Amino acid sequence: MGSNSKTALSALGRRTGEPPISWLMQAALARDNLISLAAGFTDTETLPVAETRAALNELLRSSRSGRAALQYGSTIGDPQLRQLTAQRFARLDGLRPGPRSPWSPERLLITHGSQQLLYLLTEALCDPGDIALVEDPTYFVFLGILQSRGVQARGVRLENDGLDLAHLRAVLEALRRRKQLPRVKLLYLVSYFQNPTGVTTAFAKKRAALALLREFERDAGHPIYLVEDAAYRELRFAGGDEPSALAVRGFARRVVYAGTYSKPFATGVRVGFGVLPEPLFSAVVRIKGNHDFGTSNLLQHLMARALASGRYDRHLALLRRRYAHKARVMQQALEKHFPRQVRWRAPHGGLYFWARLPRGLKCGLDSALFKAALEREVLYVPGALCYADDPTRRKPDNEMRLSFGHAPERELREGIRRLGEVLRDQLAG
Amino acid sequence: MGSNSKTALSALGRRTGEPPISWLMQAALARDNLISLAAGFTDTETLPVAETRAALNELLRSSRSGRAALQYGSTIGDPQLRQLTAQRFARLDGLRPGPRSPWSPERLLITHGSQQLLYLLTEALCDPGDIALVEDPTYFVFLGILQSRGVQARGVRLENDGLDLAHLRAVLEALRRRKQLPRVKLLYLVSYFQNPTGVTTAFAKKRAALALLREFERDAGHPIYLVEDAAYRELRFAGGDEPSALAVRGFARRVVYAGTYSKPFATGVRVGFGVLPEPLFSAVVRIKGNHDFGTSNLLQHLMARALASGRYDRHLALLRRRYAHKARVMQQALEKHFPRQVRWRAPHGGLYFWARLPRGLKCGLDSALFKAALEREVLYVPGALCYADDPTRRKPDNEMRLSFGHAPERELREGIRRLGEVLRDQLAG
């Protein structure tokens, strides 16, 4: 056996890279005393064990509701959960749910986490060689999907309230000049408390981005979609909510909305959802039929029960207080231990601080700083991992993502203290 | 909006067809009194509501095990569930589990149902234009995956104990003559109580098929894998178990095994698994990282608990008795109501009877027989849907799949009685 040196793998199979985060996770597992400010895991102590148990007991108490939860459902998802989801987010957007609303349960699909929605969407929309516009920096697992599927990414600069619109226009114009607009399929935004920067996109910017994309559609020859990844939307602990891009009048047919119940409830319960216009919606449902013909019904019924009973909202209130507190703990530690030259802003939600070191102080995977941090047993996500491979610009190498989601308070303080020392050493050296 | 008549969909998005089964399901939903012998759903009355509730209560009683179940896991899956799975199936195969065994937890991946494993595998292995060998007939959702991904299928005839090996050789030789072997990536077998025919592949045939594939590997220029879909293996109610292809000595590096806990336990709990050789295993894990970075931990911990506590085996024993009974009910109805010219064999497991009508009596979706059956409010799966689009042979159009899995006994009897009348009418007409 094994005499065939040539692999049978497909182009996709050969192309799909090891995600950089697995390297980080292995590094973490290999060191017992390591404090990881890298993991995107959520807070463990507040996981809703009792609430989940109560909801499941209600569900499985009667054979009628129990059997419904344990049988196959449909590919599109449980009708009650789709209804409750449309109602919930229509309200947040100041809209009414219904068949003619952007928040129509008829265009809402339940997925195995919102990650699956992003994957299905990319499959339905992008051929190898196509182009996706992404924020600079952006969610690195989405970059992994693009890379795996042979899709090119172009970065659009980010400001404190979202996209740099002038840069978006410049990127689109450059693509038009190079006759590449027909390959541009989507603009991907992590619009609430962005992973990795914590930035929230202002509603006005969503509207402006949609108008801009429309301007370039004629030369693209097809729709260019705005994909709004709202994974962190409900993890808000300060400030108000911005409406989603679905609330921009007259543009709902160009918006894909990806949401999730995993992060705000329990990450072990993988239930996400997407709202998509036709013909994308039908294509994504058909592809999901081939993936798994529907997300686990038990998980869907659990989430519907948690939503309908009020347990979800009670848990969310608790979670918001918890993350507000942990963000404050990290902020105080940053103020105390980080050199003044390092810039960061306190987020209003989500799980991350984004720290910018003085230019020239590299902190990537092979930097002296990263190695020194590992030696001091503290781990962060090097910011460069969150930048697309876009040949039209250099990747900044002086930023880091610091998560307050998973580590307990004591570790947040100690981790930032150690990192602060490493930073001072490096700045002094 | 919508002024762009051109779609932005990818080739895959455009290619992916509506699965024929959704048409059947819609037909079923539209008629209240319809008896469906088409659905692949499992028996509703025996769904393990109490067992699931008990296992979840144990899991969620302590905050330690509860939190572990509600947090993210790893992409490859829960270590305990992988260990238990390797042990369970190694025993069935007469092997020992362990790092050097074909049943190594290190090469075992947990998926969101075994359907997801089939999808990931096809992604990792097949480019558009590649060729997959399948049984004639075979599981139609796998045909849907191939069609969606632009993979061609070639049918290999089926005998009562599995593949027609002479035909497999003839198909491979024809492909060699046409220089198409380099495109052949896999042979897909539903090896236990096959969907749709109920046929089980003899172990000797698995061994012979592997030897045959190896013969042709040199001209292929790469490995050709035997993919064994064992979804129905545990739903055995008569006869003994055949070892899997992993038990063929010296060939484990050419075997992919896909299994599931969904059908033998609860279809609403989507937990499947795959055993794969390198480099396939790593490629599939990386691709799954992009799909969903791991199957819901809650479902995995539930299954591990059900296995470890013995609840899974107790439920399986009950389920086997139940399906043995329902198969008997269908058999008696077939003996009583079907004309003698219709041929079928009683299965030893699984969910299906496969009936062959006299040649010339068509029963496809647009046949008079299918329409007459719908008018009598009884639905079956036309066998032609289970045949690949293989231009080298005609699809038989005189077979039907009859499922005893979902419908209650009364409906099994009445459904077969109605179908029998329709068949007599058509034979008389």
Short mmCIF file of C-alpha atoms in Angstrom, two decimals, chain B:
data_model
loop_
_atom_site.label_atom_id
_atom_site.label_comp_id
_atom_site.label_asym_id
_atom_site.label_seq_id
_atom_site.Cartn_x
_atom_site.Cartn_y
_atom_site.Cartn_z
CA MET B 1 -33.61 46.02 -7.59
CA GLY B 2 -33.59 42.76 -9.44
CA SER B 3 -32.72 44.54 -12.67
CA ASN B 4 -29.71 42.27 -13.02
CA SER B 5 -31.09 39.30 -14.83
CA LYS B 6 -27.81 37.43 -14.45
CA THR B 7 -27.45 35.46 -11.29
CA ALA B 8 -24.42 35.74 -9.04
CA LEU B 9 -24.67 32.05 -8.11
CA SER B 10 -21.61 29.83 -8.37
CA ALA B 11 -21.47 26.83 -10.70
CA LEU B 12 -22.22 24.65 -7.69
CA GLY B 13 -25.09 26.92 -6.64
CA ARG B 14 -26.62 26.70 -10.11
CA ARG B 15 -26.00 22.99 -10.49
CA THR B 16 -27.41 21.80 -7.19
CA GLY B 17 -30.81 20.37 -7.97
CA GLU B 18 -33.92 20.12 -5.90
CA PRO B 19 -33.72 16.61 -4.41
CA PRO B 20 -36.46 14.37 -5.89
CA ILE B 21 -37.41 13.39 -2.38
CA SER B 22 -38.57 16.94 -1.57
CA TRP B 23 -41.10 16.64 -4.34
CA LEU B 24 -42.33 13.42 -2.75
CA MET B 25 -42.48 15.06 0.67
CA GLN B 26 -44.48 17.98 -0.67
CA ALA B 27 -46.91 15.56 -2.30
CA ALA B 28 -47.26 13.88 1.08
CA LEU B 29 -47.84 17.12 2.97
CA ALA B 30 -50.50 18.23 0.49
CA ARG B 31 -52.68 15.16 1.17
CA ASP B 32 -53.93 14.62 4.68
CA ASN B 33 -54.93 11.01 4.30
CA LEU B 34 -51.92 9.94 2.32
CA ILE B 35 -50.08 6.87 3.54
CA SER B 36 -46.40 7.37 2.88
CA LEU B 37 -44.29 4.28 2.36
CA ALA B 38 -41.71 6.66 0.88
CA ALA B 39 -40.31 8.49 3.91
CA GLY B 40 -36.94 7.36 5.25
CA PHE B 41 -38.01 8.54 8.71
CA THR B 42 -37.64 6.10 11.55
CA ASP B 43 -40.37 4.76 13.82
CA THR B 44 -41.87 7.54 15.94
CA GLU B 45 -43.37 5.51 18.79
CA THR B 46 -40.05 3.99 19.80
CA LEU B 47 -38.07 7.24 19.86
CA PRO B 48 -36.11 7.15 23.14
CA VAL B 49 -37.76 10.07 24.92
CA ALA B 50 -37.33 8.76 28.48
CA GLU B 51 -33.78 7.52 27.85
CA THR B 52 -32.71 10.83 26.35
CA ARG B 53 -34.25 12.72 29.23
CA ALA B 54 -32.49 10.54 31.79
CA ALA B 55 -29.12 10.82 30.04
CA LEU B 56 -29.43 14.60 29.70
CA ASN B 57 -30.43 14.94 33.34
CA GLU B 58 -27.33 13.04 34.42
CA LEU B 59 -25.22 15.18 32.13
CA LEU B 60 -26.69 18.49 33.29
CA ARG B 61 -27.02 17.63 36.98
CA SER B 62 -23.45 18.60 37.80
CA SER B 63 -22.08 21.93 36.67
CA ARG B 64 -18.82 20.20 35.71
CA SER B 65 -20.23 17.75 33.17
CA GLY B 66 -22.97 20.23 32.23
CA ARG B 67 -20.52 22.99 31.36
CA ALA B 68 -18.34 20.62 29.38
CA ALA B 69 -21.37 19.65 27.29
CA LEU B 70 -22.38 23.27 26.71
CA GLN B 71 -18.94 24.61 25.71
CA TYR B 72 -17.21 24.37 22.34
CA GLY B 73 -15.31 21.16 21.71
CA SER B 74 -12.74 20.38 19.06
CA THR B 75 -13.39 19.91 15.35
CA ILE B 76 -12.48 16.22 15.44
CA GLY B 77 -14.99 15.50 18.19
CA ASP B 78 -15.35 14.51 21.83
CA PRO B 79 -12.52 12.17 22.94
CA GLN B 80 -14.78 9.92 25.01
CA LEU B 81 -17.29 9.46 22.22
CA ARG B 82 -14.51 8.69 19.74
CA GLN B 83 -13.05 6.15 22.17
CA LEU B 84 -16.41 4.47 22.82
CA THR B 85 -17.16 4.38 19.11
CA ALA B 86 -13.83 2.83 18.20
CA GLN B 87 -14.30 0.20 20.94
CA ARG B 88 -17.85 -0.60 19.91
CA PHE B 89 -17.19 -1.14 16.23
CA ALA B 90 -13.79 -2.76 16.63
CA ARG B 91 -15.58 -5.40 18.70
CA LEU B 92 -18.19 -5.88 15.96
CA ASP B 93 -15.36 -6.29 13.46
CA GLY B 94 -13.47 -8.73 15.66
CA LEU B 95 -10.60 -6.25 16.05
CA ARG B 96 -9.02 -4.41 18.94
CA PRO B 97 -9.26 -0.64 19.01
CA GLY B 98 -6.07 1.34 19.41
CA PRO B 99 -3.66 3.68 17.66
CA ARG B 100 -2.40 0.97 15.28
CA SER B 101 -5.79 -0.62 14.65
CA PRO B 102 -8.06 0.29 11.73
CA TRP B 103 -10.43 1.30 14.56
CA SER B 104 -8.18 3.99 15.94
CA PRO B 105 -9.86 6.90 17.74
CA GLU B 106 -7.06 8.98 16.19
CA ARG B 107 -8.53 8.50 12.74
CA LEU B 108 -12.14 8.75 13.86
CA LEU B 109 -14.04 11.99 13.36
CA ILE B 110 -17.48 12.89 14.74
CA THR B 111 -19.85 14.57 12.28
CA HIS B 112 -23.31 16.17 12.24
CA GLY B 113 -24.89 12.92 11.05
CA SER B 114 -23.11 10.53 8.70
CA GLN B 115 -24.55 12.54 5.82
CA GLN B 116 -22.08 15.31 6.68
CA LEU B 117 -19.23 12.81 6.51
CA LEU B 118 -20.28 11.82 2.98
CA TYR B 119 -20.36 15.47 1.99
CA LEU B 120 -16.96 16.31 3.50
CA LEU B 121 -15.43 13.23 1.95
CA THR B 122 -16.71 14.14 -1.50
CA GLU B 123 -15.34 17.66 -1.08
CA ALA B 124 -11.93 16.35 -0.03
CA LEU B 125 -11.68 13.78 -2.78
CA CYS B 126 -13.62 14.79 -5.88
CA ASP B 127 -13.20 17.60 -8.38
CA PRO B 128 -15.90 18.34 -10.94
CA GLY B 129 -15.50 15.80 -13.73
CA ASP B 130 -14.22 13.07 -11.41
CA ILE B 131 -15.94 9.70 -11.31
CA ALA B 132 -17.49 7.79 -8.41
CA LEU B 133 -18.53 4.16 -8.74
CA VAL B 134 -21.83 3.45 -7.03
CA GLU B 135 -24.16 0.53 -6.59
CA ASP B 136 -26.99 0.25 -9.08
CA PRO B 137 -29.28 1.30 -7.38
CA THR B 138 -27.89 3.35 -4.47
CA TYR B 139 -28.72 5.96 -1.79
CA PHE B 140 -30.19 8.88 -3.70
CA VAL B 141 -28.94 11.66 -1.43
CA PHE B 142 -25.39 10.57 -2.18
CA LEU B 143 -26.26 10.83 -5.86
CA GLY B 144 -27.48 14.37 -5.07
CA ILE B 145 -24.09 15.25 -3.54
CA LEU B 146 -22.28 13.93 -6.61
CA GLN B 147 -24.58 15.80 -9.00
CA SER B 148 -24.22 19.04 -7.02
CA ARG B 149 -20.45 18.79 -7.07
CA GLY B 150 -20.23 17.90 -10.75
CA VAL B 151 -19.01 14.37 -10.11
CA GLN B 152 -20.04 11.66 -12.56
CA ALA B 153 -21.40 8.37 -11.29
CA ARG B 154 -21.01 4.92 -12.84
CA GLY B 155 -23.35 2.19 -11.69
CA VAL B 156 -22.16 -1.29 -10.73
CA ARG B 157 -24.77 -4.05 -10.72
CA LEU B 158 -25.94 -5.45 -7.42
CA GLU B 159 -26.55 -9.11 -6.55
CA ASN B 160 -28.24 -10.56 -3.49
CA ASP B 161 -24.98 -10.52 -1.53
CA GLY B 162 -23.57 -7.26 -2.82
CA LEU B 163 -21.68 -6.04 -5.86
CA ASP B 164 -21.52 -8.00 -9.06
CA LEU B 165 -17.72 -8.29 -9.09
CA ALA B 166 -17.51 -9.27 -12.75
CA HIS B 167 -19.42 -6.12 -13.60
CA LEU B 168 -17.18 -4.03 -11.33
CA ARG B 169 -14.19 -5.37 -13.27
CA ALA B 170 -15.90 -4.68 -16.60
CA VAL B 171 -16.71 -1.10 -15.55
CA LEU B 172 -13.12 -0.49 -14.44
CA GLU B 173 -11.74 -1.98 -17.65
CA ALA B 174 -14.03 0.16 -19.77
CA LEU B 175 -12.83 3.21 -17.85
CA ARG B 176 -9.22 2.15 -18.40
CA ARG B 177 -9.78 1.78 -22.13
CA ARG B 178 -11.20 5.28 -22.26
CA LYS B 179 -8.27 6.54 -20.16
CA GLN B 180 -10.69 7.71 -17.49
CA LEU B 181 -9.20 5.81 -14.56
CA PRO B 182 -7.30 8.88 -13.29
CA ARG B 183 -10.72 10.43 -12.64
CA VAL B 184 -11.97 7.50 -10.58
CA LYS B 185 -11.70 8.34 -6.89
CA LEU B 186 -13.96 5.99 -5.01
CA LEU B 187 -16.38 3.10 -4.91
CA TYR B 188 -19.38 3.85 -2.69
CA LEU B 189 -21.16 0.94 -0.99
CA VAL B 190 -24.16 1.05 1.34
CA SER B 191 -23.04 -2.22 2.74
CA TYR B 192 -25.64 -3.20 5.34
CA PHE B 193 -29.38 -3.56 4.51
CA GLN B 194 -28.80 -1.21 1.67
CA ASN B 195 -30.94 1.83 1.00
CA PRO B 196 -32.91 1.11 -1.21
CA THR B 197 -32.67 -2.66 -1.82
CA GLY B 198 -32.06 -4.11 1.64
CA VAL B 199 -29.04 -6.03 0.29
CA THR B 200 -26.06 -6.68 2.60
CA THR B 201 -22.59 -6.97 1.07
CA ALA B 202 -20.78 -10.17 2.01
CA PHE B 203 -17.39 -9.65 3.66
CA ALA B 204 -15.71 -11.73 0.93
CA LYS B 205 -17.04 -9.28 -1.64
CA LYS B 206 -15.59 -6.31 0.22
CA ARG B 207 -12.21 -8.03 0.19
CA ALA B 208 -12.52 -8.86 -3.50
CA ALA B 209 -13.61 -5.32 -4.37
CA LEU B 210 -10.60 -3.87 -2.54
CA ALA B 211 -8.25 -6.21 -4.39
CA LEU B 212 -9.85 -5.24 -7.68
CA LEU B 213 -9.57 -1.53 -6.99
CA ARG B 214 -5.91 -2.01 -6.15
CA GLU B 215 -5.31 -3.69 -9.49
CA PHE B 216 -6.47 -0.56 -11.25
CA GLU B 217 -4.71 1.94 -9.01
CA ARG B 218 -1.53 1.92 -11.03
CA ASP B 219 -3.35 3.21 -14.10
CA ALA B 220 -5.37 5.59 -11.97
CA GLY B 221 -2.13 7.05 -10.63
CA HIS B 222 -3.56 7.45 -7.12
CA PRO B 223 -5.51 5.49 -4.50
CA ILE B 224 -9.08 4.49 -5.26
CA TYR B 225 -11.01 4.35 -1.99
CA LEU B 226 -13.73 1.98 -0.90
CA VAL B 227 -16.29 4.11 0.94
CA GLU B 228 -18.44 1.96 3.17
CA ASP B 229 -21.65 3.64 4.29
CA ALA B 230 -22.76 1.53 7.24
CA ALA B 231 -25.72 3.71 8.26
CA TYR B 232 -28.05 0.74 8.77
CA ARG B 233 -25.54 -1.70 10.28
CA GLU B 234 -26.99 -1.63 13.78
CA LEU B 235 -30.59 -1.94 12.56
CA ARG B 236 -30.19 -5.69 12.08
CA PHE B 237 -33.06 -7.94 13.13
CA ALA B 238 -32.17 -11.24 11.50
CA GLY B 239 -28.99 -13.08 10.58
CA GLY B 240 -25.48 -12.18 11.72
CA ASP B 241 -23.23 -9.14 11.27
CA GLU B 242 -20.64 -9.06 8.49
CA PRO B 243 -17.32 -7.43 9.37
CA SER B 244 -16.69 -4.08 7.73
CA ALA B 245 -14.14 -3.45 5.01
CA LEU B 246 -11.82 -2.10 7.72
CA ALA B 247 -11.37 -5.71 8.79
CA VAL B 248 -9.87 -6.71 5.43
CA ARG B 249 -6.19 -7.21 6.28
CA GLY B 250 -3.75 -4.94 4.55
CA PHE B 251 -6.34 -2.62 3.05
CA ALA B 252 -7.32 -0.29 5.89
CA ARG B 253 -5.52 2.58 4.16
CA ARG B 254 -7.99 2.35 1.29
CA VAL B 255 -11.18 2.21 3.37
CA VAL B 256 -13.45 5.01 4.54
CA TYR B 257 -16.12 3.92 7.02
CA ALA B 258 -19.18 6.11 7.63
CA GLY B 259 -21.40 5.28 10.59
CA THR B 260 -24.17 6.95 12.53
CA TYR B 261 -25.95 7.01 15.87
CA SER B 262 -28.91 8.95 14.49
CA LYS B 263 -30.90 6.10 12.97
CA PRO B 264 -30.32 3.51 15.72
CA PHE B 265 -31.00 6.05 18.51
CA ALA B 266 -32.86 9.20 17.48
CA THR B 267 -32.84 10.94 14.14
CA GLY B 268 -33.32 14.31 15.87
CA VAL B 269 -29.89 13.76 17.46
CA ARG B 270 -27.55 14.18 14.53
CA VAL B 271 -24.35 12.38 15.44
CA GLY B 272 -22.44 10.39 12.87
CA PHE B 273 -18.81 9.47 12.48
CA GLY B 274 -16.19 8.52 9.96
CA VAL B 275 -12.96 6.54 10.01
CA LEU B 276 -10.56 7.67 7.30
CA PRO B 277 -6.96 7.02 6.30
CA GLU B 278 -4.43 9.79 5.78
CA PRO B 279 -4.20 12.12 3.92
CA LEU B 280 -8.00 12.03 3.70
CA PHE B 281 -8.53 12.23 7.44
CA SER B 282 -6.61 15.49 7.89
CA ALA B 283 -8.18 17.04 4.80
CA VAL B 284 -11.69 16.19 6.00
CA VAL B 285 -10.99 17.57 9.50
CA ARG B 286 -9.67 20.83 8.03
CA ILE B 287 -12.72 21.18 5.80
CA LYS B 288 -15.04 20.45 8.73
CA GLY B 289 -13.24 23.21 10.63
CA ASN B 290 -14.54 25.58 7.99
CA HIS B 291 -18.04 24.06 8.01
CA ASP B 292 -18.73 24.28 11.73
CA PHE B 293 -15.53 23.72 13.76
CA GLY B 294 -17.09 20.64 15.35
CA THR B 295 -20.42 18.93 15.92
CA SER B 296 -22.57 20.18 18.80
CA ASN B 297 -20.89 19.11 22.01
CA LEU B 298 -24.22 18.64 23.79
CA LEU B 299 -25.27 16.00 21.26
CA GLN B 300 -21.90 14.28 21.47
CA HIS B 301 -21.92 14.16 25.26
CA LEU B 302 -25.50 12.86 25.16
CA MET B 303 -24.48 10.00 22.86
CA ALA B 304 -21.38 9.21 24.92
CA ARG B 305 -23.57 9.03 28.03
CA ALA B 306 -26.18 6.86 26.27
CA LEU B 307 -23.44 4.46 25.13
CA ALA B 308 -21.57 4.34 28.43
CA SER B 309 -24.74 3.86 30.52
CA GLY B 310 -26.06 0.96 28.45
CA ARG B 311 -29.15 2.96 27.45
CA TYR B 312 -28.10 2.91 23.82
CA ASP B 313 -27.88 -0.88 23.73
CA ARG B 314 -31.15 -1.35 25.57
CA HIS B 315 -32.86 0.99 23.14
CA LEU B 316 -31.27 -0.75 20.18
CA ALA B 317 -32.59 -4.13 21.35
CA LEU B 318 -36.09 -2.65 21.56
CA LEU B 319 -35.75 -1.03 18.15
CA ARG B 320 -34.63 -4.28 16.52
CA ARG B 321 -37.67 -6.11 17.86
CA ARG B 322 -39.85 -3.28 16.67
CA TYR B 323 -38.46 -3.21 13.12
CA ALA B 324 -38.50 -7.02 12.94
CA HIS B 325 -42.20 -6.80 13.75
CA LYS B 326 -42.92 -4.01 11.26
CA ALA B 327 -41.00 -5.82 8.54
CA ARG B 328 -43.12 -8.91 9.24
CA VAL B 329 -46.28 -6.84 9.01
CA MET B 330 -45.21 -5.47 5.65
CA GLN B 331 -44.15 -8.91 4.46
CA GLN B 332 -47.51 -10.43 5.35
CA ALA B 333 -49.31 -7.59 3.60
CA LEU B 334 -47.13 -8.02 0.52
CA GLU B 335 -47.87 -11.77 0.47
CA LYS B 336 -51.57 -11.11 0.81
CA HIS B 337 -52.05 -8.12 -1.49
CA PHE B 338 -49.31 -7.95 -4.10
CA PRO B 339 -49.72 -9.83 -7.39
CA ARG B 340 -47.44 -12.86 -7.76
CA GLN B 341 -45.60 -11.27 -10.66
CA VAL B 342 -44.09 -8.67 -8.33
CA ARG B 343 -40.81 -9.91 -6.83
CA TRP B 344 -39.36 -8.88 -3.46
CA ARG B 345 -37.20 -10.35 -0.70
CA ALA B 346 -37.63 -9.98 3.03
CA PRO B 347 -34.74 -7.88 4.41
CA HIS B 348 -32.71 -8.83 7.49
CA GLY B 349 -32.43 -5.28 8.73
CA GLY B 350 -32.80 -1.65 7.78
CA LEU B 351 -36.05 0.05 6.82
CA TYR B 352 -36.86 -1.06 3.27
CA PHE B 353 -38.42 -3.61 0.96
CA TRP B 354 -37.51 -3.39 -2.70
CA ALA B 355 -40.17 -4.60 -5.12
CA ARG B 356 -39.56 -5.43 -8.77
CA LEU B 357 -42.59 -5.26 -11.08
CA PRO B 358 -42.89 -7.25 -14.28
CA ARG B 359 -40.71 -5.73 -17.01
CA GLY B 360 -42.64 -3.11 -18.94
CA LEU B 361 -44.80 -2.06 -16.00
CA LYS B 362 -43.40 1.38 -15.35
CA CYS B 363 -43.73 2.99 -11.92
CA GLY B 364 -41.66 6.19 -12.21
CA LEU B 365 -42.77 9.67 -11.15
CA ASP B 366 -44.65 10.27 -14.41
CA SER B 367 -46.07 6.78 -14.82
CA ALA B 368 -49.78 5.92 -14.78
CA LEU B 369 -49.07 3.62 -11.85
CA PHE B 370 -47.52 6.35 -9.71
CA LYS B 371 -50.45 8.66 -10.45
CA ALA B 372 -52.99 5.97 -9.68
CA ALA B 373 -51.20 5.30 -6.39
CA LEU B 374 -51.27 8.98 -5.48
CA GLU B 375 -55.00 9.02 -6.24
CA ARG B 376 -55.45 6.07 -3.91
CA GLU B 377 -53.41 8.10 -1.42
CA VAL B 378 -50.38 5.89 -1.12
CA LEU B 379 -46.82 6.98 -1.83
CA TYR B 380 -43.67 4.98 -2.58
CA VAL B 381 -40.19 5.91 -3.85
CA PRO B 382 -39.89 5.13 -7.56
CA GLY B 383 -36.77 3.01 -7.93
CA ALA B 384 -35.47 5.03 -10.87
CA LEU B 385 -34.65 7.87 -8.43
CA CYS B 386 -32.05 5.58 -6.88
CA TYR B 387 -30.10 5.07 -10.09
CA ALA B 388 -27.23 7.34 -11.06
CA ASP B 389 -27.32 9.28 -14.32
CA ASP B 390 -24.97 6.83 -16.00
CA PRO B 391 -25.07 7.19 -19.78
CA THR B 392 -23.68 3.66 -20.26
CA ARG B 393 -26.97 1.92 -19.30
CA ARG B 394 -30.71 2.52 -19.11
CA LYS B 395 -32.34 3.12 -15.71
CA PRO B 396 -34.79 0.40 -14.77
CA ASP B 397 -38.23 1.93 -14.34
CA ASN B 398 -40.12 -0.96 -12.79
CA GLU B 399 -38.93 -0.98 -9.17
CA MET B 400 -40.16 0.63 -5.98
CA ARG B 401 -38.77 1.25 -2.50
CA LEU B 402 -41.25 0.56 0.28
CA SER B 403 -40.32 1.72 3.76
CA PHE B 404 -41.69 0.14 6.93
CA GLY B 405 -39.73 2.50 9.16
CA HIS B 406 -42.07 5.38 9.76
CA ALA B 407 -45.69 4.39 9.13
CA PRO B 408 -47.56 2.62 11.95
CA GLU B 409 -48.62 -1.03 11.39
CA ARG B 410 -52.17 -0.16 10.43
CA GLU B 411 -50.90 2.13 7.68
CA LEU B 412 -48.36 -0.44 6.50
CA ARG B 413 -51.19 -2.95 5.97
CA GLU B 414 -53.55 -0.45 4.40
CA GLY B 415 -50.85 1.14 2.24
CA ILE B 416 -49.75 -2.20 0.81
CA ARG B 417 -53.39 -3.20 0.28
CA ARG B 418 -54.02 -0.03 -1.75
CA LEU B 419 -50.81 -0.45 -3.71
CA GLY B 420 -51.72 -4.06 -4.42
CA GLU B 421 -55.03 -2.93 -5.91
CA VAL B 422 -53.29 -0.33 -8.04
CA LEU B 423 -50.83 -2.97 -9.27
CA ARG B 424 -53.62 -5.40 -10.16
CA ASP B 425 -55.49 -2.64 -12.00
CA GLN B 426 -52.38 -1.71 -13.96
CA LEU B 427 -51.54 -5.34 -14.76
CA ALA B 428 -55.13 -5.95 -15.86
CA GLY B 429 -55.26 -2.73 -17.89
#
